Coordinates of C-alpha atoms in Angstrom, one line a residue:
Chain A
M1 CA -10.1 17.9 -11.8
T2 CA -6.9 19.0 -13.2
P3 CA -3.6 17.1 -12.4
A4 CA -2.5 20.0 -10.3
Q5 CA -5.8 19.9 -8.2
A6 CA -5.3 16.2 -7.9
I7 CA -1.8 16.7 -6.4
V8 CA -3.2 19.3 -4.1
A9 CA -5.9 17.0 -2.9
K10 CA -3.4 14.1 -2.4
E11 CA -0.9 16.3 -0.6
L12 CA -3.5 17.6 1.8
R13 CA -4.8 14.1 2.4
S14 CA -1.1 13.0 3.2
A15 CA -0.6 16.0 5.4
Y16 CA -3.9 15.1 7.3
T17 CA -2.1 12.0 8.6
S18 CA 1.4 13.5 8.7
P19 CA 2.8 13.8 12.3
I20 CA 5.4 16.4 10.9
I21 CA 2.7 18.7 9.9
Y22 CA 1.0 18.6 13.2
V23 CA 4.4 19.2 15.2
V24 CA 5.2 22.2 12.9
A25 CA 1.7 23.7 13.4
A26 CA 1.7 23.1 17.1
V27 CA 5.1 24.6 17.5
F28 CA 4.1 27.6 15.5
L29 CA 1.0 28.1 17.3
L30 CA 2.6 27.7 20.5
I31 CA 5.4 30.2 19.9
F32 CA 3.0 32.7 18.4
G33 CA 0.6 32.3 21.2
L34 CA 3.5 32.7 23.8
L35 CA 4.8 35.8 22.0
S36 CA 1.4 37.2 22.1
F37 CA 0.9 36.5 25.8
M38 CA 4.3 38.1 26.7
Y39 CA 3.7 41.3 24.7
V40 CA 0.2 41.6 25.9
Q41 CA 1.6 41.3 29.4
A42 CA 4.3 43.8 28.8
A43 CA 1.7 46.1 27.4
G44 CA -0.4 45.7 30.5
I45 CA 2.6 46.6 32.8
R46 CA 3.2 49.6 30.5
A47 CA -0.4 50.7 30.9
I48 CA -0.2 50.4 34.6
Q49 CA 3.0 52.5 34.6
L50 CA 1.2 55.1 32.5
I51 CA -1.8 55.3 34.7
Q52 CA 0.5 55.9 37.8
M53 CA 2.5 58.6 35.9
Q54 CA -0.6 60.3 34.3
G55 CA -3.1 59.4 36.9
G56 CA -6.1 58.9 34.5
A57 CA -7.0 56.3 31.8
A58 CA -4.0 55.8 29.7
K59 CA -4.2 55.1 26.2
I60 CA -2.0 52.4 25.0
N61 CA -1.2 51.6 21.4
L62 CA -1.4 47.7 20.8
N63 CA -0.3 48.1 17.3
D64 CA 3.1 49.3 18.5
L65 CA 3.4 47.2 21.7
V66 CA 2.0 43.9 20.7
F67 CA 1.4 43.5 17.0
R68 CA 4.5 44.9 15.5
P69 CA 6.9 42.8 17.6
I70 CA 5.0 39.8 17.0
F71 CA 5.2 40.3 13.4
Y72 CA 8.8 41.0 13.4
F73 CA 9.7 37.9 15.5
S74 CA 7.4 35.6 13.4
G75 CA 8.6 36.8 10.0
F76 CA 12.3 36.8 10.8
W77 CA 12.5 33.8 13.3
I78 CA 9.5 31.5 13.3
L79 CA 8.9 31.2 9.6
P80 CA 12.4 30.7 8.5
A81 CA 12.9 28.1 11.2
L82 CA 9.7 26.0 10.7
L83 CA 8.6 26.4 7.1
P84 CA 11.6 24.6 5.6
I85 CA 10.5 21.6 7.7
L86 CA 6.9 21.9 6.1
T87 CA 8.4 21.9 2.6
M88 CA 11.3 19.4 3.1
R89 CA 9.3 16.3 2.0
V90 CA 7.4 17.5 -1.1
F91 CA 10.0 16.4 -3.7
A92 CA 12.7 14.7 -1.6
E93 CA 10.2 12.0 -0.4
E94 CA 8.9 11.3 -3.8
R95 CA 12.3 10.7 -5.1
K96 CA 13.4 8.6 -2.1
L97 CA 10.2 6.4 -2.3
R98 CA 10.4 6.2 -6.1
T99 CA 7.0 7.6 -6.5
F100 CA 8.5 10.4 -8.5
E101 CA 8.5 7.9 -11.4
L102 CA 4.7 7.9 -11.3
L103 CA 4.5 11.6 -11.4
M104 CA 7.1 11.9 -14.2
T105 CA 5.4 9.2 -16.3
S106 CA 2.0 10.5 -16.0
P107 CA 0.7 13.0 -18.7
V108 CA 1.2 15.8 -16.4
G109 CA 3.3 18.9 -17.0
I110 CA 6.1 19.7 -14.6
N111 CA 4.6 23.1 -14.1
H112 CA 1.4 21.3 -12.9
I113 CA 3.5 19.2 -10.5
V114 CA 5.4 22.1 -9.0
A115 CA 2.3 24.3 -8.9
G116 CA 0.4 21.6 -7.1
K117 CA 3.3 21.1 -4.7
F118 CA 3.6 24.6 -3.9
A119 CA -0.1 25.2 -3.6
S120 CA -0.6 22.3 -1.0
V121 CA 2.0 23.7 1.3
F122 CA 0.8 27.1 0.9
L123 CA -2.7 26.0 1.9
I124 CA -1.3 24.2 5.0
Y125 CA 0.6 27.4 5.9
L126 CA -2.7 29.4 5.3
G127 CA -4.5 27.1 7.8
M128 CA -1.8 27.6 10.4
L129 CA -1.8 31.3 9.9
G130 CA -5.6 31.4 10.0
L131 CA -5.5 29.8 13.5
T132 CA -3.4 32.7 14.8
G133 CA -6.1 35.1 13.9
I134 CA -7.6 34.3 17.3
V135 CA -4.9 36.6 18.9
P136 CA -6.2 39.9 17.3
V137 CA -9.8 38.9 17.4
V138 CA -9.6 38.3 21.3
L139 CA -7.6 41.5 21.7
A140 CA -10.2 43.5 19.7
M141 CA -12.7 42.7 22.5
F142 CA -10.6 44.6 25.0
N143 CA -9.0 47.3 23.0
N144 CA -9.6 49.6 20.1
F145 CA -6.6 49.1 18.0
D146 CA -6.2 50.0 14.3
W147 CA -7.0 46.9 12.2
A148 CA -5.3 48.3 9.0
P149 CA -1.6 47.7 10.0
V150 CA -2.6 44.3 11.6
L151 CA -4.1 43.2 8.3
T152 CA -1.0 44.4 6.3
G153 CA 1.0 42.7 8.8
Y154 CA -0.8 39.4 8.1
L155 CA -0.4 40.1 4.4
G156 CA 3.4 40.5 4.9
L157 CA 3.3 37.1 7.0
L158 CA 1.4 35.5 4.1
L159 CA 3.8 36.8 1.3
M160 CA 7.0 36.1 3.4
G161 CA 5.6 32.6 4.2
A162 CA 4.9 32.0 0.4
L163 CA 8.4 33.1 -0.5
F164 CA 10.0 30.8 2.1
L165 CA 7.8 27.9 1.0
A166 CA 9.0 28.5 -2.5
V167 CA 12.5 28.4 -1.4
G168 CA 11.8 25.2 0.5
V169 CA 10.1 23.6 -2.4
L170 CA 13.3 24.4 -4.5
A171 CA 15.5 23.0 -1.8
S172 CA 13.5 19.9 -1.6
A173 CA 13.8 19.4 -5.5
V174 CA 17.5 19.4 -5.5
T175 CA 18.0 16.4 -3.1
E176 CA 16.3 13.1 -2.1
H177 CA 17.3 13.6 1.6
Q178 CA 14.8 15.5 3.6
I179 CA 17.5 16.7 6.2
I180 CA 19.5 18.1 3.3
A181 CA 16.5 19.9 1.9
V182 CA 16.0 21.6 5.3
L183 CA 19.6 22.7 5.5
V184 CA 19.6 24.0 2.1
S185 CA 16.6 26.1 2.7
Y186 CA 18.1 27.5 5.9
G187 CA 21.3 28.2 3.9
L188 CA 19.4 30.1 1.1
L189 CA 17.2 32.0 3.6
I190 CA 20.3 33.2 5.7
L191 CA 21.9 34.2 2.5
V192 CA 18.9 36.4 1.6
L193 CA 18.8 37.7 5.1
L194 CA 22.5 38.6 5.0
L195 CA 21.9 40.4 1.7
G196 CA 19.6 42.9 3.8
V197 CA 22.5 43.5 6.4
I198 CA 25.1 44.0 3.7
G199 CA 22.7 46.5 2.0
S200 CA 22.2 48.4 5.1
V201 CA 25.9 48.4 5.8
L202 CA 26.5 49.9 2.3
G203 CA 23.9 52.5 3.1
D204 CA 22.0 54.7 0.7
T205 CA 24.3 54.1 -2.3
P206 CA 22.9 52.5 -5.7
V207 CA 24.7 49.3 -4.9
G208 CA 23.5 49.2 -1.4
N209 CA 19.9 50.0 -2.4
T210 CA 19.9 47.3 -5.0
I211 CA 21.3 44.7 -2.5
S212 CA 18.8 45.7 0.1
Y213 CA 16.1 45.4 -2.4
L214 CA 17.0 41.8 -3.0
S215 CA 16.5 41.0 0.7
F216 CA 13.1 40.5 2.2
I217 CA 13.9 42.6 5.3
E218 CA 12.8 46.1 4.1
H219 CA 9.8 44.8 2.1
Y220 CA 8.4 43.0 5.1
D221 CA 9.2 46.0 7.3
R222 CA 7.1 48.3 5.3
L223 CA 4.2 45.8 5.3
V224 CA 4.4 45.6 9.1
R225 CA 4.3 49.3 9.5
G226 CA 1.2 49.4 7.6
L227 CA 2.5 50.5 4.0
V228 CA 1.3 48.6 1.0
D229 CA 3.6 49.4 -1.8
T230 CA 3.4 47.9 -5.3
K231 CA 7.1 47.5 -5.3
D232 CA 7.0 45.1 -2.3
L233 CA 4.2 43.1 -3.7
V234 CA 6.2 42.9 -6.9
Y235 CA 9.1 41.8 -5.0
Y236 CA 7.3 38.9 -3.4
A237 CA 5.5 37.9 -6.5
C238 CA 8.7 37.8 -8.6
G239 CA 10.7 36.1 -5.8
I240 CA 8.0 33.3 -5.5
L241 CA 7.7 32.9 -9.2
F242 CA 11.5 32.8 -9.6
M243 CA 11.9 30.1 -7.0
L244 CA 9.2 28.0 -8.6
F245 CA 10.7 28.6 -12.0
L246 CA 14.2 27.2 -10.6
T247 CA 12.3 24.3 -9.1
H248 CA 10.8 23.6 -12.5
R249 CA 14.2 23.6 -14.2
V250 CA 15.7 21.3 -11.4
V251 CA 12.9 18.8 -11.7
E252 CA 13.3 18.8 -15.5
S253 CA 17.0 18.5 -15.4
Q254 CA 16.8 15.4 -13.2
R255 CA 15.6 13.7 -16.2
W256 CA 18.7 14.4 -18.0
K257 CA 21.3 13.0 -15.5
Chain B
M1 CA 3.3 0.2 -32.0
I2 CA 6.6 0.6 -30.3
D3 CA 9.7 1.3 -32.4
V4 CA 13.1 1.8 -31.0
Q5 CA 16.0 2.9 -33.2
H6 CA 19.6 2.7 -32.0
I7 CA 19.0 4.2 -28.6
T8 CA 22.1 4.7 -26.4
K9 CA 22.1 5.9 -22.9
R10 CA 25.2 7.2 -21.1
Y11 CA 25.5 8.0 -17.4
G12 CA 28.6 10.1 -17.4
D13 CA 31.2 7.8 -19.1
R14 CA 29.3 4.7 -18.1
T15 CA 27.3 3.4 -21.0
A16 CA 24.0 1.8 -19.8
I17 CA 22.6 0.6 -23.1
E18 CA 24.2 0.8 -26.5
R19 CA 22.4 1.0 -29.9
V20 CA 19.4 -0.9 -28.9
T21 CA 17.0 -1.5 -31.7
F22 CA 13.7 -3.4 -31.6
S23 CA 10.1 -2.9 -32.4
V24 CA 6.9 -4.4 -30.9
N25 CA 3.9 -4.9 -32.9
K26 CA 0.4 -3.9 -31.7
G27 CA -1.1 -6.6 -29.4
E28 CA 2.1 -8.3 -28.8
V29 CA 3.7 -9.3 -25.6
L30 CA 7.5 -8.8 -25.5
A31 CA 9.7 -10.0 -22.7
F32 CA 12.9 -8.2 -21.9
L33 CA 15.3 -10.8 -20.5
G34 CA 18.6 -10.1 -19.1
P35 CA 20.8 -10.5 -16.0
N36 CA 20.6 -7.6 -13.4
G37 CA 22.0 -4.4 -14.6
A38 CA 21.8 -5.3 -18.2
G39 CA 19.9 -2.3 -19.1
K40 CA 16.3 -3.5 -18.9
T41 CA 15.0 -0.7 -16.7
T42 CA 17.0 2.0 -18.5
T43 CA 15.3 0.9 -21.8
M44 CA 11.9 1.1 -20.0
R45 CA 12.5 4.5 -18.6
I46 CA 13.5 5.9 -21.8
L47 CA 10.3 4.5 -23.5
T48 CA 8.1 5.8 -20.6
C49 CA 9.7 9.3 -21.0
F50 CA 11.1 9.2 -17.5
M51 CA 14.4 10.2 -19.0
P52 CA 15.5 10.8 -22.6
A53 CA 18.0 8.7 -24.3
T54 CA 21.5 10.0 -25.2
E55 CA 21.1 9.1 -28.8
G56 CA 18.6 7.5 -30.9
T57 CA 15.0 7.7 -31.2
A58 CA 12.0 5.8 -29.7
T59 CA 8.4 6.2 -30.7
V60 CA 5.2 4.8 -29.1
D61 CA 2.1 4.8 -31.4
G62 CA 3.9 7.1 -33.7
F63 CA 4.7 9.7 -31.0
D64 CA 8.3 10.5 -30.3
C65 CA 9.3 10.0 -26.7
T66 CA 11.6 13.1 -26.6
G67 CA 9.4 15.4 -28.8
Q68 CA 5.9 14.5 -27.7
P69 CA 6.3 13.1 -24.2
Q70 CA 2.7 14.0 -23.2
D71 CA 1.2 12.0 -26.0
V72 CA 3.5 9.1 -25.2
K73 CA 2.8 9.1 -21.5
A74 CA -1.0 9.2 -22.1
R75 CA -0.8 5.9 -24.0
I76 CA 1.5 4.0 -21.6
G77 CA 0.8 2.4 -18.2
Y78 CA 4.0 1.8 -16.4
L79 CA 4.9 -0.2 -13.5
P80 CA 8.4 0.6 -12.3
E81 CA 10.7 -1.7 -10.4
T82 CA 9.5 -0.3 -7.1
P83 CA 5.7 0.0 -7.1
P84 CA 5.3 3.9 -6.9
V85 CA 2.7 3.8 -3.9
Y86 CA 2.1 6.3 -1.3
Q87 CA 2.0 4.5 2.0
E88 CA -0.2 6.9 3.9
L89 CA -3.2 6.5 1.3
T90 CA -5.7 3.6 1.2
V91 CA -5.8 1.6 -1.9
S92 CA -8.8 3.3 -3.4
E93 CA -7.5 6.8 -2.5
Y94 CA -4.3 6.0 -4.2
L95 CA -6.1 4.7 -7.4
T96 CA -8.4 7.8 -7.3
F97 CA -5.3 10.0 -7.2
V98 CA -3.6 8.2 -10.1
G99 CA -6.9 8.3 -12.2
R100 CA -6.9 12.1 -11.7
L101 CA -3.3 12.5 -12.5
K102 CA -3.8 10.5 -15.7
G103 CA -6.4 12.9 -16.6
M104 CA -9.4 10.6 -16.2
K105 CA -12.9 12.0 -15.7
A106 CA -14.6 11.4 -12.5
A107 CA -17.4 9.2 -14.2
A108 CA -14.9 7.2 -16.1
L109 CA -12.8 6.6 -13.1
Q110 CA -15.8 5.5 -11.0
Q111 CA -16.7 3.0 -13.7
R112 CA -13.2 1.8 -14.3
M113 CA -11.8 1.5 -10.7
P114 CA -13.9 -1.6 -9.5
H115 CA -13.0 -3.3 -12.7
V116 CA -9.2 -2.9 -12.3
I117 CA -9.4 -3.7 -8.6
E118 CA -11.2 -6.9 -9.7
Q119 CA -8.5 -7.8 -12.3
V120 CA -5.7 -7.7 -9.9
S121 CA -7.9 -9.2 -7.0
L122 CA -7.4 -6.2 -4.5
G123 CA -11.0 -6.2 -3.5
D124 CA -10.5 -7.3 0.1
V125 CA -7.9 -4.7 0.7
R126 CA -9.3 -1.6 -1.0
H127 CA -9.8 0.4 2.1
R128 CA -6.7 -0.5 3.9
L129 CA -3.7 1.8 4.1
I130 CA -0.9 0.8 1.6
A131 CA 1.6 1.0 4.5
N132 CA -0.1 -2.1 6.0
L133 CA 0.0 -4.2 2.8
S134 CA 2.5 -7.0 2.1
R135 CA 5.0 -6.8 -0.7
G136 CA 2.7 -8.8 -3.0
Y137 CA -0.3 -6.6 -2.5
R138 CA 1.8 -3.5 -3.1
Q139 CA 3.1 -5.0 -6.4
R140 CA -0.6 -5.5 -7.4
V141 CA -1.5 -2.0 -6.4
G142 CA 1.3 -0.9 -8.8
L143 CA -0.1 -3.1 -11.5
A144 CA -3.6 -1.7 -10.8
Q145 CA -2.1 1.8 -11.2
A146 CA -0.6 1.0 -14.6
L147 CA -3.8 -0.6 -15.9
L148 CA -6.1 2.1 -14.5
H149 CA -6.5 4.4 -17.4
D150 CA -6.7 1.4 -19.8
P151 CA -3.6 2.4 -21.9
P152 CA -2.9 0.7 -25.2
V153 CA 0.7 0.1 -24.1
L154 CA 1.8 -1.5 -20.9
I155 CA 5.3 -1.5 -19.6
L156 CA 5.8 -3.7 -16.7
D157 CA 9.3 -3.8 -15.0
E158 CA 9.5 -7.2 -13.3
P159 CA 5.6 -7.4 -12.7
T160 CA 5.7 -10.7 -10.7
V161 CA 8.4 -9.9 -8.2
G162 CA 7.4 -10.4 -4.6
L163 CA 4.4 -12.4 -5.5
D164 CA 3.6 -16.0 -4.2
P165 CA 3.3 -18.7 -6.9
K166 CA -0.5 -18.6 -7.0
Q167 CA -0.4 -14.9 -7.5
I168 CA 2.4 -15.3 -10.2
I169 CA 0.0 -17.6 -12.2
E170 CA -2.8 -15.1 -11.8
I171 CA -0.8 -12.2 -12.9
R172 CA 0.6 -14.1 -15.9
E173 CA -3.1 -15.1 -16.8
L174 CA -4.0 -11.4 -16.6
I175 CA -1.0 -10.3 -18.9
K176 CA -1.8 -13.1 -21.3
S177 CA -5.5 -11.8 -21.4
L178 CA -4.3 -8.5 -22.1
A179 CA -2.3 -9.6 -25.2
G180 CA -4.1 -8.8 -28.5
S181 CA -6.0 -5.7 -27.1
H182 CA -2.8 -4.4 -25.5
T183 CA 0.8 -4.2 -26.4
V184 CA 2.9 -5.3 -23.4
I185 CA 6.6 -5.0 -22.7
L186 CA 7.7 -6.9 -19.6
S187 CA 11.1 -7.3 -18.1
T188 CA 12.1 -10.3 -16.2
H189 CA 15.0 -12.5 -15.2
I190 CA 12.6 -15.5 -14.6
L191 CA 12.9 -17.6 -17.8
P192 CA 9.8 -19.6 -17.5
E193 CA 7.9 -16.4 -17.3
A194 CA 9.0 -15.3 -20.7
T195 CA 8.2 -18.6 -22.2
A196 CA 4.9 -18.6 -20.5
V197 CA 3.5 -15.2 -21.4
C198 CA 5.5 -13.8 -24.3
Q199 CA 5.3 -14.0 -28.2
R200 CA 8.9 -12.8 -28.4
V201 CA 11.8 -12.4 -26.2
V202 CA 14.6 -9.8 -26.3
I203 CA 17.8 -11.0 -24.6
I204 CA 19.7 -8.0 -23.5
N205 CA 23.2 -8.2 -21.8
E206 CA 25.7 -5.4 -20.7
G207 CA 23.4 -2.9 -22.5
R208 CA 23.3 -4.7 -25.9
I209 CA 20.7 -6.8 -27.5
V210 CA 22.0 -10.4 -28.0
A211 CA 19.0 -11.9 -29.5
V212 CA 15.4 -11.2 -30.4
D213 CA 13.2 -13.9 -31.4
T214 CA 10.3 -16.3 -30.3
P215 CA 11.3 -18.5 -27.4
E216 CA 11.0 -21.5 -29.6
H217 CA 13.1 -20.2 -32.3
L218 CA 15.8 -19.0 -29.8
S219 CA 16.1 -22.5 -28.4
A220 CA 16.1 -24.0 -31.9
R221 CA 18.7 -21.6 -33.2
L222 CA 21.2 -22.4 -30.5
R223 CA 20.7 -26.1 -30.8
R224 CA 23.6 -27.6 -32.6
S225 CA 22.5 -31.3 -32.5
E226 CA 19.3 -33.2 -31.6
K227 CA 19.7 -34.8 -28.3
I228 CA 17.8 -37.9 -27.2
S229 CA 17.7 -39.5 -23.8
L230 CA 17.4 -43.2 -23.8
T231 CA 16.8 -45.6 -21.0
V232 CA 17.0 -49.4 -21.7
K233 CA 16.2 -52.1 -19.2
T234 CA 18.9 -54.7 -20.1
P235 CA 21.5 -53.2 -22.3
P236 CA 24.2 -55.5 -23.7
P237 CA 27.8 -54.7 -22.6
N238 CA 28.7 -53.0 -26.0
F239 CA 25.4 -51.1 -26.4
A240 CA 26.9 -47.8 -26.9
D241 CA 29.1 -49.0 -29.7
R242 CA 26.3 -50.9 -31.4
L243 CA 24.1 -47.8 -31.2
R244 CA 26.8 -45.7 -33.0
G245 CA 26.4 -48.1 -36.0
I246 CA 22.9 -46.5 -36.8
P247 CA 23.5 -43.9 -39.5
G248 CA 23.1 -40.4 -38.4
I249 CA 24.0 -40.8 -34.7
V250 CA 27.0 -38.5 -33.9
S251 CA 27.8 -39.6 -30.4
V252 CA 26.6 -41.7 -27.6
F253 CA 27.3 -41.1 -23.9
A254 CA 27.0 -44.1 -21.8
P255 CA 26.1 -43.5 -18.1
A256 CA 28.4 -44.8 -15.5
D257 CA 25.6 -45.9 -13.1
G258 CA 23.2 -47.4 -15.6
G259 CA 20.9 -44.4 -16.0
A260 CA 19.8 -42.8 -19.3
Y261 CA 22.1 -43.0 -22.4
L262 CA 22.5 -39.6 -24.1
V263 CA 22.4 -39.9 -27.7
E264 CA 23.5 -37.0 -30.1
C265 CA 22.2 -37.1 -33.7
A266 CA 23.0 -34.9 -36.5
L267 CA 21.0 -31.6 -36.7
G268 CA 17.6 -31.8 -38.2
R269 CA 17.4 -35.6 -38.0
D270 CA 14.8 -37.2 -35.7
L271 CA 16.2 -41.0 -35.2
R272 CA 13.8 -41.8 -32.5
D273 CA 12.0 -44.2 -34.7
E274 CA 15.2 -46.1 -35.7
I275 CA 16.5 -46.2 -32.1
A276 CA 13.3 -47.6 -30.9
R277 CA 13.2 -50.2 -33.5
F278 CA 16.8 -51.2 -32.8
V279 CA 16.3 -51.7 -29.2
V280 CA 12.9 -53.4 -29.5
T281 CA 13.8 -55.9 -32.2
N282 CA 16.8 -56.9 -30.0
G283 CA 14.6 -57.4 -27.1
W284 CA 16.6 -55.2 -24.6
G285 CA 13.5 -53.6 -23.2
L286 CA 12.9 -49.9 -24.0
L287 CA 12.0 -48.0 -21.0
E288 CA 12.1 -44.4 -22.0
L289 CA 12.9 -42.3 -25.1
K290 CA 12.7 -38.6 -25.3
T291 CA 14.2 -35.6 -27.0
I292 CA 15.9 -33.1 -24.9
S293 CA 15.1 -29.6 -26.0
M294 CA 17.3 -26.8 -25.0
T295 CA 15.3 -24.6 -22.6
L296 CA 15.2 -20.9 -22.6
E297 CA 17.4 -21.1 -19.5
D298 CA 20.2 -22.7 -21.4
V299 CA 19.8 -20.2 -24.4
F300 CA 19.9 -17.4 -21.9
L301 CA 23.0 -18.6 -20.1
R302 CA 24.8 -19.3 -23.3
L303 CA 24.0 -15.9 -24.7
T304 CA 24.9 -13.9 -21.7
Q305 CA 27.9 -15.9 -20.6
H306 CA 29.4 -17.8 -23.4
E307 CA 29.2 -15.1 -26.0
E308 CA 32.6 -15.6 -27.0
G309 CA 32.0 -19.3 -27.7
M310 CA 29.0 -18.9 -29.6
G311 CA 30.6 -19.8 -33.1
E312 CA 32.3 -22.8 -31.7
Q313 CA 30.7 -26.2 -31.8
G314 CA 29.1 -26.6 -28.6
S315 CA 29.6 -24.6 -25.4
S316 CA 31.2 -26.2 -22.2
A317 CA 27.8 -27.1 -20.9
V318 CA 27.0 -29.2 -23.9
S319 CA 30.4 -30.9 -24.3
Q320 CA 30.2 -32.0 -20.6
E321 CA 26.8 -33.6 -21.4
T322 CA 28.0 -35.5 -24.4
G323 CA 31.1 -36.6 -22.8
T324 CA 33.0 -36.5 -26.0

């Protein structure tokens, strides 16, 4: 077992008894479930309207009426609100409780530590996201919707989540206070979100396009609409790696203070 | 085994340790003695590669702490000031994690863990959550963590803090048993501990090393005269004056309440024989006669508090005793 795997195993063991993880997962699933319920109900009302207008069996598109709004809401609201809480403790707590000294004086590279920490929160998130799979599976029993955009939407949620987690891990590394870690992640995420807004204000100019590219909005948008483009995948991969690289530097630099 | 050359550590403009130089031989137990905030922890953190020195070099087993930190870390077991334990894990889960972190193979870990648990007597709590353990047990879990991968070098920051007297003795015995096969540096501000387990003592104060020597040499070096305590059953009225007549006796301090006389002799002369004969032949009744050796405590206090007075003949504490 490599040191990184050891860290993942330990983090998952800690998460298993951590009330915070359960609360975050419960809130995430609750909101996701509630959203699904609301949009499905809205789609049902829409279907009844269509039947009354057209008088025959109406064909309603669940991809447009249910999944796309759920993905937008989850990606732009639920994830930024909840994931920083999932990551706040990863480094901050180690430093507060002085267990950081154990990690830093063990023959383990900092890249292993960062990778282990990130992988563990990612796996927890993967578990939470996996549980939401019940929504499309149940809906699939009643309606023939197109699975492809649902899967790309999930891919979007996965990548967005991973990016937010990487931002959260970085924020947790800069402080020993978990609350500050959460607030720093919120700050960073809002900043990146604003880049998208500024980019769209500037419009289709070279500067505007560049700034838009830096924000996750348009990349996520394409995935939710069912488009898998290499440049979006590259964006997420680079974003995650860059955040983890910064985390590595921050952890390393703390030795020099 | 451990060689520290002129290391300096500055935090901003505050200097934590300055030009600290010492070395530890293989198999030796060295105590780091000093008041709180003297730089003991800082020195240990540099040796364990937790942080680099601002200046100077430190090597462990020939590996440089700045250049080859992984090699150094692999050879060191470190118990920090606060035991680095995860409260949500049980003792055995925690030790398993530490073993993996130190790169131990599963088989080696399986074999080693019961032995270490036995060494620090954690057997009866191994399946309990660390959160529910008392301070003493947590300290021992921290110690187990440092011993787990059987490192040749152990660096223990105040290993007996928070333990009860019986446990302290057990841990000291454990450290003594490690001497020879392991090189140990431990920090403490409890002086008997240093005398009990260490071959050499480094006294550090305000970031500088003020003395490095064996506990015996240290007290001998700072002793400026041989002092003898003497109790006599029926001393004559001018006993003190008559004692001064013995050649070699520098001063005699007579007690006001009829207790022990304090006799100070010239350095390097043991006059107990003469004094005994003098008292006995006169029939005054010799009750007690013993040399007073300076304890490490006195040395420590003198080195850390009366530095400026070191060259003078006797510090305030001693002149008070002799009453001259």
